[in-house]
CSV table of C-alpha atoms and ligand atoms in Angstrom, one decimal:
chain,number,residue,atom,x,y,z
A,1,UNK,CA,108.1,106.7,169.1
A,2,UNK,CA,106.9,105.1,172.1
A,3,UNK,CA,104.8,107.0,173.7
A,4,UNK,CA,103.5,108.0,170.1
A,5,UNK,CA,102.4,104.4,170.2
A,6,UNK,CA,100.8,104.6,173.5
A,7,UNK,CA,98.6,107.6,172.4
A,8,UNK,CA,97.5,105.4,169.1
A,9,UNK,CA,97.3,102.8,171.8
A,10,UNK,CA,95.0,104.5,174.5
A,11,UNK,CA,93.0,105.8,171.3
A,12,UNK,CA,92.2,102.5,169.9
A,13,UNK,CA,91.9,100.3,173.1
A,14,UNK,CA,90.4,97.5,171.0
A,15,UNK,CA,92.7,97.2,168.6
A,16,UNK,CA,95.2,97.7,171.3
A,17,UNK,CA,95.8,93.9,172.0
A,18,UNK,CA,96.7,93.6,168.3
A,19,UNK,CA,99.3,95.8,167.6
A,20,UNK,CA,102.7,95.9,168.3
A,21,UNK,CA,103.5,98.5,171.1
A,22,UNK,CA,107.2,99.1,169.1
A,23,UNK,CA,107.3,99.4,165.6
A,24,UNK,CA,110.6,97.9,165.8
A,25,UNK,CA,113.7,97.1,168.2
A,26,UNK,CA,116.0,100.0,169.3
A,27,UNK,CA,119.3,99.8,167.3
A,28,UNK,CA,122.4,98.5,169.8
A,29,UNK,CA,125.0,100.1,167.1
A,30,UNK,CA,124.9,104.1,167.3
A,31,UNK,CA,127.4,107.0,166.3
A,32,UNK,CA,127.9,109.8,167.8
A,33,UNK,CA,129.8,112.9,166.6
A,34,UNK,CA,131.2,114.5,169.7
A,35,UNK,CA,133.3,116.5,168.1
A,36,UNK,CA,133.2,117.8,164.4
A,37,UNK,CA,136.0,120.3,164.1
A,38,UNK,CA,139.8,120.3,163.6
A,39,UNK,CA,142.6,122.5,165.5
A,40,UNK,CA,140.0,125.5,165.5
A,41,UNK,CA,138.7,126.7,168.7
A,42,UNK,CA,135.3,127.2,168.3
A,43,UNK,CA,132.4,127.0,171.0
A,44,UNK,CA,129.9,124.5,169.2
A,45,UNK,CA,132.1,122.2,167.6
A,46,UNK,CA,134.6,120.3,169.8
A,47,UNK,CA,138.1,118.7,168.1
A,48,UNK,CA,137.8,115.6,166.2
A,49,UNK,CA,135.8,112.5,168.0
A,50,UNK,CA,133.8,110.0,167.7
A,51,UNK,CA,132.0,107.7,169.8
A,52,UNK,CA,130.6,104.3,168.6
A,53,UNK,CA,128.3,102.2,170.7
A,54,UNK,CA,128.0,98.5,169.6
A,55,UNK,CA,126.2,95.3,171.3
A,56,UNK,CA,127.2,97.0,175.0
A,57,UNK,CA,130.4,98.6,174.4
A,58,UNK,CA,132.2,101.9,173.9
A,59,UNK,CA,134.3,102.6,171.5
A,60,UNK,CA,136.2,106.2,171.2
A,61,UNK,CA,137.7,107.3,167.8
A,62,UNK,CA,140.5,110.0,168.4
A,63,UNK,CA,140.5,112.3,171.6
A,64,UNK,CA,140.2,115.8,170.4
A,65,UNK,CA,139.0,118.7,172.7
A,66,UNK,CA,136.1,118.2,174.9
A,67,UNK,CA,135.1,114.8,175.0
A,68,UNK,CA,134.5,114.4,178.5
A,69,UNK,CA,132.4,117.6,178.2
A,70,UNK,CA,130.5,115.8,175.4
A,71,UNK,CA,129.9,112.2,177.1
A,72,UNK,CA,128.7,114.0,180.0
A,73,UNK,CA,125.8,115.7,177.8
A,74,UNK,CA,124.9,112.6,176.7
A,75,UNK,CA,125.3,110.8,180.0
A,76,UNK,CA,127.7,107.7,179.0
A,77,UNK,CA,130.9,108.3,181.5
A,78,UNK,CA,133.6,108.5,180.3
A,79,UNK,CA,135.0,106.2,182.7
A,80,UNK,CA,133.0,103.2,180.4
A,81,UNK,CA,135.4,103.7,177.5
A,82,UNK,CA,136.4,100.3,176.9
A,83,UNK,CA,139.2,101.1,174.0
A,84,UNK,CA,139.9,104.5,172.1
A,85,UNK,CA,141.4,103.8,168.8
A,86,UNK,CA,143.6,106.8,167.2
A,87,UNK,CA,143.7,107.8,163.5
A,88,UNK,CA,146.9,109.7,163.6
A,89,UNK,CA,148.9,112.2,166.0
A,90,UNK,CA,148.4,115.1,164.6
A,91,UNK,CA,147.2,117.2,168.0
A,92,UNK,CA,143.6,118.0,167.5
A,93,UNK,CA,143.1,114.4,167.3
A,94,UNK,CA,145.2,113.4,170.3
A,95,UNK,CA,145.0,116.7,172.4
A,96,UNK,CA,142.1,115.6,174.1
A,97,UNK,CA,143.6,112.0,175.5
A,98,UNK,CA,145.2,112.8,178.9
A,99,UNK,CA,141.6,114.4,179.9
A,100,UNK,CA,140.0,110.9,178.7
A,101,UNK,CA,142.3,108.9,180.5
A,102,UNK,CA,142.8,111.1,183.5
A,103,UNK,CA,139.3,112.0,183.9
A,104,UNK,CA,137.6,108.6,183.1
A,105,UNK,CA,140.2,107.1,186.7
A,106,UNK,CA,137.7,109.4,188.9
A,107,UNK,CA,135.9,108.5,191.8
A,108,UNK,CA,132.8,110.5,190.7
A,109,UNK,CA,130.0,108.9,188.3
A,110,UNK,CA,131.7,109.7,185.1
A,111,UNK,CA,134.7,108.1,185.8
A,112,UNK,CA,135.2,105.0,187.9
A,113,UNK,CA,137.3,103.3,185.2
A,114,UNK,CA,138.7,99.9,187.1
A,115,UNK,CA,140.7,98.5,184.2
A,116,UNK,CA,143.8,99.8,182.3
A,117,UNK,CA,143.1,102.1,179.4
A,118,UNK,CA,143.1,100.5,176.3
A,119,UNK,CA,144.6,102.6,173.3
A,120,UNK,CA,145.2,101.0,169.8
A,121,UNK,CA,146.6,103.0,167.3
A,122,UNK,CA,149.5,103.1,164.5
A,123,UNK,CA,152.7,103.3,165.3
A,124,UNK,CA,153.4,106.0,168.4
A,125,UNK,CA,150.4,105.0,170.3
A,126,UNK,CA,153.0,103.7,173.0
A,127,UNK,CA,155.3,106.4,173.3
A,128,UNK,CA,152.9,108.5,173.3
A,129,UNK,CA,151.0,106.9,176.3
A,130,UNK,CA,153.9,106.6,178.0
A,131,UNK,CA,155.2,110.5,177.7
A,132,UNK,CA,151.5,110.9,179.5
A,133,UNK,CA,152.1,108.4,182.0
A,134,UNK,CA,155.5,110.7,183.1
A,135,UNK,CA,153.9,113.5,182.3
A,136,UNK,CA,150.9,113.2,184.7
A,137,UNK,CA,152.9,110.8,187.1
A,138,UNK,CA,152.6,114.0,190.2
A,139,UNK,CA,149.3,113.8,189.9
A,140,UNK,CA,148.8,110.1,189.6
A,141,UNK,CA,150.9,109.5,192.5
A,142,UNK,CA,149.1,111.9,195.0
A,143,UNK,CA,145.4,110.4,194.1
A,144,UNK,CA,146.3,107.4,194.2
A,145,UNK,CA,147.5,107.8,198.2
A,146,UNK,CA,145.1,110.7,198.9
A,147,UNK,CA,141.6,109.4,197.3
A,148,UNK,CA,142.7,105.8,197.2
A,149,UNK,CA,142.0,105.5,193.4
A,150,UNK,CA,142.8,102.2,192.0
A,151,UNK,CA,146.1,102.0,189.8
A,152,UNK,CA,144.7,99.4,187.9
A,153,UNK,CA,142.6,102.4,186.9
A,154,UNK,CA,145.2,104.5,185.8
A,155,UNK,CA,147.5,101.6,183.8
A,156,UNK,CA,147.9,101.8,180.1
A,157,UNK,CA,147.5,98.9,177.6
A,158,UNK,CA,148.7,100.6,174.4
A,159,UNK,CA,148.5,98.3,171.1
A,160,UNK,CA,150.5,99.4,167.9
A,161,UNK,CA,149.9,98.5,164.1
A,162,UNK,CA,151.5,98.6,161.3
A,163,UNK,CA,149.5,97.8,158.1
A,164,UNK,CA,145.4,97.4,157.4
A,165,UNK,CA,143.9,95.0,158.7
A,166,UNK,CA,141.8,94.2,162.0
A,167,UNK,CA,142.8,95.4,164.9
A,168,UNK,CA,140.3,94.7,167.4
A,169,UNK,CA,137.7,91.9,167.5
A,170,UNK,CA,135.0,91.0,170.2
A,171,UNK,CA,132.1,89.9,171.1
A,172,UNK,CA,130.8,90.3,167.1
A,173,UNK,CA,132.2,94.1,167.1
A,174,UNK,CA,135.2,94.3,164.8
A,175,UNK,CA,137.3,97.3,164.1
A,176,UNK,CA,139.2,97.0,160.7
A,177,UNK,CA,141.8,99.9,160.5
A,178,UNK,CA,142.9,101.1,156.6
A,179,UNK,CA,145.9,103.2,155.9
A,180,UNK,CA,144.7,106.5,154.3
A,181,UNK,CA,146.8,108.9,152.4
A,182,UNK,CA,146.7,112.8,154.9
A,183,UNK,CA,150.1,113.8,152.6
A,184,UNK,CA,153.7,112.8,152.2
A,185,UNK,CA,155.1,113.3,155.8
A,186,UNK,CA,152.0,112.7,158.2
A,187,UNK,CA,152.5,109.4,158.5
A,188,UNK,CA,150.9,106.9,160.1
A,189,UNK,CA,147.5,108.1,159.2
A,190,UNK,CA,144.6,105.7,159.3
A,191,UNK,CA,140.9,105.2,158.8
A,192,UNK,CA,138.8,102.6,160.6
A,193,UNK,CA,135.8,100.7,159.9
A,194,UNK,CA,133.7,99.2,162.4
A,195,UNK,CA,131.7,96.2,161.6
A,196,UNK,CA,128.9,94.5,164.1
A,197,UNK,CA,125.7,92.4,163.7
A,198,UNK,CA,126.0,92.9,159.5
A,199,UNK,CA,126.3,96.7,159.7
A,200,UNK,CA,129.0,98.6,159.6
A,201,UNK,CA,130.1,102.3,159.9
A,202,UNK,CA,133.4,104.0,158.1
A,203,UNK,CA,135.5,106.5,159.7
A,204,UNK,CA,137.7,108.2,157.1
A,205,UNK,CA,139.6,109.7,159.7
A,206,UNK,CA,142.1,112.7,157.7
A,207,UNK,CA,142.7,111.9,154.5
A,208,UNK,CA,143.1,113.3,150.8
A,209,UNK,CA,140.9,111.7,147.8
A,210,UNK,CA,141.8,108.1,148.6
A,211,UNK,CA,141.5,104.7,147.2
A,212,UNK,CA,141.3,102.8,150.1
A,213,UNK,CA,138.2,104.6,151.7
A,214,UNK,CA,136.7,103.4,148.7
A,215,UNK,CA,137.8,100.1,149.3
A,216,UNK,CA,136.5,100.0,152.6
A,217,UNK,CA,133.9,102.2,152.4
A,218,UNK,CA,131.7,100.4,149.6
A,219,UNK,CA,128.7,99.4,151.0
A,220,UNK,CA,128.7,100.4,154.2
A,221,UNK,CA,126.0,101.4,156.2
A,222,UNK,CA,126.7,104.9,157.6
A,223,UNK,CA,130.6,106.5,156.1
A,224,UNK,CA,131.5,109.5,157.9
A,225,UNK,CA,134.3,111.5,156.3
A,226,UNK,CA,136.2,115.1,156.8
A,227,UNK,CA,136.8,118.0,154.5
A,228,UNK,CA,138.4,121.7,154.5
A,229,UNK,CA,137.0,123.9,152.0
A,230,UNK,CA,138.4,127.4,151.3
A,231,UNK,CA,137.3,130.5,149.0
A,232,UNK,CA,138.9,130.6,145.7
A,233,UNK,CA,140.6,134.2,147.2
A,234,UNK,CA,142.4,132.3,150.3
A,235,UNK,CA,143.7,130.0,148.0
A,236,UNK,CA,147.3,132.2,147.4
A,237,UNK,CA,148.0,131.8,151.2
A,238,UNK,CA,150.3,129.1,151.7
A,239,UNK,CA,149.3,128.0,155.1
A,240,UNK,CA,145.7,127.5,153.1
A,241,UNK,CA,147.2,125.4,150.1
A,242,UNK,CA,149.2,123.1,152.9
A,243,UNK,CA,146.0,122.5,154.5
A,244,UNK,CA,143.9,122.2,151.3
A,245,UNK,CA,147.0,119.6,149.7
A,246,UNK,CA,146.0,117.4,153.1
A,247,UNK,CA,142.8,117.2,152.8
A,248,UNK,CA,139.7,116.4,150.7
A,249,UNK,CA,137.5,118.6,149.2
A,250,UNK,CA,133.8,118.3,149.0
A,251,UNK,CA,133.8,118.3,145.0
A,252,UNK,CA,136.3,115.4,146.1
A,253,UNK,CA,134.6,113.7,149.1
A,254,UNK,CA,131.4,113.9,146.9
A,255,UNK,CA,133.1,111.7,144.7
A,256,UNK,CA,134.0,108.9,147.1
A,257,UNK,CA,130.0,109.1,148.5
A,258,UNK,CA,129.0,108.2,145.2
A,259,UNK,CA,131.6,105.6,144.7
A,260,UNK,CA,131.1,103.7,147.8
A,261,UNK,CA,127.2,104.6,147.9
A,262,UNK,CA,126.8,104.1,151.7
A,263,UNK,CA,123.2,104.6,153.2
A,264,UNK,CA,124.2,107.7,154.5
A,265,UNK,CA,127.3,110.1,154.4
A,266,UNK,CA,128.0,112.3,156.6
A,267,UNK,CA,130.4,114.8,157.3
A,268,UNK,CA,133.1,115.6,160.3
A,269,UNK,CA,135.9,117.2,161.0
A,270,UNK,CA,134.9,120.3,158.7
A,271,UNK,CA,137.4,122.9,158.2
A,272,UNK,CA,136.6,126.0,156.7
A,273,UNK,CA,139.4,128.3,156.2
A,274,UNK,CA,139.3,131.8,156.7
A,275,UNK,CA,141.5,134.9,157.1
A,276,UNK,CA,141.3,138.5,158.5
A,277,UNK,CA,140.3,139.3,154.9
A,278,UNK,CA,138.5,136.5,153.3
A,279,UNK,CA,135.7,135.0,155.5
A,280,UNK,CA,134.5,131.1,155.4
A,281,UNK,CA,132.8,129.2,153.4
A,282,UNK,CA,129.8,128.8,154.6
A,283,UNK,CA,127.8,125.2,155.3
A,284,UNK,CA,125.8,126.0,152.0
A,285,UNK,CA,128.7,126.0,150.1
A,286,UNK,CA,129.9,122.4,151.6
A,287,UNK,CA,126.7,121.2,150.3
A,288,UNK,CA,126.6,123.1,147.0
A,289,UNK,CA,130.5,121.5,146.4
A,290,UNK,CA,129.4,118.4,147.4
A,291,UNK,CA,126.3,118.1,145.0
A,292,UNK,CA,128.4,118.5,142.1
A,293,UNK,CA,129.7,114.9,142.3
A,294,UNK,CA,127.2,113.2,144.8
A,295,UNK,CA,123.4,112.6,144.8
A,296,UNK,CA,122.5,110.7,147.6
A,297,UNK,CA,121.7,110.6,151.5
A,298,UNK,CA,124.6,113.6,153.1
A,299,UNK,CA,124.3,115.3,156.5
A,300,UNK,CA,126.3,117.7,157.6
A,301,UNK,CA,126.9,116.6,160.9
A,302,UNK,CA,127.0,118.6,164.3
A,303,UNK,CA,128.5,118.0,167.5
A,304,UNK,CA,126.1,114.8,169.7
A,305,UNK,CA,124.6,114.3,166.4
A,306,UNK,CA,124.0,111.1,166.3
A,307,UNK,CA,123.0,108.1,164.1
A,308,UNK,CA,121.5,104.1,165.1
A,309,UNK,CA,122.6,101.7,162.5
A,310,UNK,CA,119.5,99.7,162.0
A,311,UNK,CA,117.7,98.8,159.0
A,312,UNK,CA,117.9,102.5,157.9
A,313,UNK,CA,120.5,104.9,159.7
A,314,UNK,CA,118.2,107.3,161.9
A,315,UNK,CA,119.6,110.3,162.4
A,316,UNK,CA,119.1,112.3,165.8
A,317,UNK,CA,120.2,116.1,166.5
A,318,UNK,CA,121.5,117.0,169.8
A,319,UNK,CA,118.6,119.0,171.6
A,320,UNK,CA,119.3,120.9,174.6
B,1,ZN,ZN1,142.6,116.7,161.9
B,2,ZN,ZN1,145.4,115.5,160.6
């Protein structure tokens, strides 16, 4: 945009004086997907995460596989984390947390954190920081004597809740998490909505068709939800209907975009189920699904897609 205005500029050198070299100010609230999957291994999408930048700080939602990979591609260390806020412990969320916290204690650029790590999450957040902190104690012992790291660095400041309601509030960011519904057993599962400067940004974290997204969702600026989708031929596999029963299907999700009518939707943590016999659905199909209940603004989001929450939500894909 800039230097699209320059060329205008150097073009019309009289009229230069009079018009504004921006056509308006760079958004300080942006999304980015880093990862866009679930447990599946695949090579371009990463396990669930998603980074939220807002008025100067970072904000990390769930840890799944790859994140410092991810942050270094787009250049914020991973060391600058100030808080990473869970959804739920199922592993692909969480898998990815000792690499974060580990990682970001470095002495190189990317790390260099100086503070303790700050988790917030439901219930579990604490134990499970504090299996890590055994876990990993050989290895934080030695760098701590052998590159002088700080231990500061390496501390954990683990928050629990219990119910919705906010969970984090400063400097005009808020973080409001919501109790979703991901089936009878996985429990504590939660969503999170993130509010700053008037805007504000859903996360539905995993969920089935849920009230309470809608409740928090309505309005919202950007609302980023998952989804598992699976041909009509899988659907006599019983590892398929567990996964299917925990999640929300597009026909589904369609309906909570055009209940809560956000700016933009957008999806994450896709999973498309396959066997050695019946193959995925394919991204086509999502859409197709989805457009049977929903009309309005969708993307189908990719890994380092990202989005600035301004006065529209712009939407930037991850170019090499
Ligand atoms: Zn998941
Ligand atoms: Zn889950």
């Amino acid at each position: 945009m800039k230097s699209a205005w320059l060329f205008v500029g150097f073009s019309c050198l009289v009229l230069m004086s009079t018009m504004p070299t921006e056509t308006r100010a760079e958004s300080d609230f942006k999304v980015t997907l880093l990862g866009t999957a679930t447990p599946a291994p695949r090579p371009n999408r990463f396990g669930p995460s998603t980074l939220v930048e807002a008025g100067g700080q970072v904000l990390l939602f769930d840890a799944g596989r790859g994140v410092p990979i991810r942050m270094g591609q787009i250049k914020v260390p991973v060391g600058k984390i100030d808080v990473l806020f869970i959804t739920h412990y199922h592993s692909d969320h969480v898998v990815g947390i000792p690499d974060v916290w580990l990682t970001g204690w470095l002495g190189p650029v990317f790390g260099r954190r100086k503070e303790p790590f700050h988790v917030i999450g439901p219930t579990g957040a604490k134990n499970l920081m504090s299996n890590l902190e055994k876990a990993y104690a050989g290895d934080i012992g030695i760098r701590v004597i052998d590159e002088k790291l700080p231990p500061q660095g390496i501390a954990v400041n683990a928050e629990e809740f219990k119910k919705d309601g906010v969970v984090y509030e400063k400097d005009g960011v808020k973080v409001t998490a919501f109790e979703v519904d991901h089936g009878d057993v996985i429990k504590p599962a939660y969503g999170y909505r993130i509010d700053y400067k008037g805007r504000s940004v859903l996360i539905s974290g995993d969920t089935r068709y849920n009230q309470n997204v809608i409740k928090y969702g309505t309005g919202v600026d950007l609302l980023i939800h998952e989804t598992a989708i699976a041909r009509p031929e899988l659907m006599s596999n019983l590892f398929a209907q567990a996964i299917i029963a925990h999640h929300t299907s597009p026909h589904d999700v369609g309906r909570v975009f055009a209940q809560t009518k956000p700016k933009l939707a957008a999806y994450t943590h896709m999973s498309f189920l396959s066997n050695e016999k019946v193959s995925e659905p394919t991204l086509e199909d999502l859409v197709a699904q989805t457009r049977e209940t929903y009309s309005g603004p969708l993307e189908v989001g990719e890994d380092l897609m990202s989005f600035e929450i301004g006065d529209t939500v712009t939407i930037t894909r991850w170019k090499q």
